[in-house]
Amino acid sequence: AQSVSQHNHHVILSEAASLELGCNYSYGGTVNLFWYVQYPGQHLQLLLKYFSGDPLVKGIKGFEAEFIKSKFSFNLRKPSVQWSDTAEYFCAVIPTNTGKLIFGQGTTLQVKP
Amino acid sequence: DAGVIQSPRHEVTEMGQEVTLRCKPISGHNSLFWYRQTMMRGLELLIYFNNNVPIDDSGMPEDRFSAKMPNASFSTLKIQPSEPRDSAVYFCASSRGPDSNQPQHFGDGTRLSIL
């Protein structure tokens, strides 16, 4: 079955620390990839997406993600986190032959001021 | 532009009661999705519509759940009868189309508590 796995369930960082959240998916075909963020009490918002082209994509708020096809991975990175980045982050995949968005379990990021 | 609008934001009701959740997608979006979010199972797709037609309802947990989209600007998710295990946050999302390269835009969700 198709699935998305996020390695870290809960990450705690101090401000200015670097962030990397892991995401792997299990599907052998073509996929489109997304990272969503959910701030406390709010709805999911799109951070960035990858469809094709340069595997290093840049999103909003200084986030970026790298698609490594050989590793089935799409890790999210930010060089220097801020307290306002405290949120839950979801990796999501759409296999192009199904069109169904499959979410990972989410990673809760807590940034200490 | 207005985003996806869901109502109510919060619903608390006793088990056995009928619950109706409502969603207004973004104008011009042809695809609408209902998700459920719980601590145990994360975000699950329940059903999605394209051009008001249900395309895939394989995620609907039981016959107690039903969803309709009578027109392009309105959808409902109904639970009858409700049970405590239905307690979750229910999100509605919409996109311009069913293609996999169309990002989905989410509403604020309905936090449902069944006592």
mmCIF file of C-alpha atoms in Angstrom, chain B residues 60-104:
data_model
loop_
_atom_site.group_PDB
_atom_site.id
_atom_site.type_symbol
_atom_site.label_atom_id
_atom_site.label_comp_id
_atom_site.label_asym_id
_atom_site.label_seq_id
_atom_site.Cartn_x
_atom_site.Cartn_y
_atom_site.Cartn_z
ATOM 1 C CA MET B 60 -15.637 6.676 4.440
ATOM 2 C CA PRO B 61 -15.463 4.568 7.590
ATOM 3 C CA GLU B 62 -18.991 3.241 7.805
ATOM 4 C CA ASP B 63 -22.499 3.567 6.478
ATOM 5 C CA ARG B 64 -23.148 6.030 9.267
ATOM 6 C CA PHE B 65 -21.129 8.525 7.232
ATOM 7 C CA SER B 66 -22.516 10.142 4.109
ATOM 8 C CA ALA B 67 -21.484 13.117 2.002
ATOM 9 C CA LYS B 68 -23.272 15.157 -0.607
ATOM 10 C CA MET B 69 -22.422 17.967 -2.956
ATOM 11 C CA PRO B 70 -25.660 19.326 -4.353
ATOM 12 C CA ASN B 71 -23.934 22.163 -6.203
ATOM 13 C CA ALA B 72 -20.503 23.589 -6.901
ATOM 14 C CA SER B 73 -20.510 25.833 -3.859
ATOM 15 C CA PHE B 74 -21.691 23.564 -1.072
ATOM 16 C CA SER B 75 -21.024 20.169 0.440
ATOM 17 C CA THR B 76 -22.126 18.360 3.584
ATOM 18 C CA LEU B 77 -20.708 15.512 5.588
ATOM 19 C CA LYS B 78 -23.288 13.784 7.750
ATOM 20 C CA ILE B 79 -22.866 11.294 10.559
ATOM 21 C CA GLN B 80 -25.978 9.458 11.703
ATOM 22 C CA PRO B 81 -25.967 8.148 14.355
ATOM 23 C CA SER B 82 -22.830 9.649 15.841
ATOM 24 C CA GLU B 83 -20.524 7.733 18.188
ATOM 25 C CA PRO B 84 -17.755 8.892 20.565
ATOM 26 C CA ARG B 85 -15.093 7.405 18.273
ATOM 27 C CA ASP B 86 -16.175 9.880 15.595
ATOM 28 C CA SER B 87 -14.660 12.678 17.665
ATOM 29 C CA ALA B 88 -12.005 14.339 15.501
ATOM 30 C CA VAL B 89 -11.263 17.435 13.474
ATOM 31 C CA TYR B 90 -12.885 17.275 10.060
ATOM 32 C CA PHE B 91 -11.297 19.297 7.284
ATOM 33 C CA CYS B 92 -12.692 20.232 3.939
ATOM 34 C CA ALA B 93 -10.342 21.132 1.104
ATOM 35 C CA SER B 94 -10.775 22.221 -2.476
ATOM 36 C CA SER B 95 -8.612 22.440 -5.573
ATOM 37 C CA ARG B 96 -8.959 23.656 -9.135
ATOM 38 C CA GLY B 97 -9.195 20.143 -10.434
ATOM 39 C CA PRO B 98 -8.479 16.510 -9.781
ATOM 40 C CA ASP B 99 -5.051 16.612 -11.370
ATOM 41 C CA SER B 100 -2.286 15.676 -9.019
ATOM 42 C CA ASN B 101 -0.501 18.978 -9.602
ATOM 43 C CA GLN B 102 -3.331 21.068 -8.206
ATOM 44 C CA PRO B 103 -2.598 22.018 -4.580
ATOM 45 C CA GLN B 104 -5.427 21.606 -2.140
#
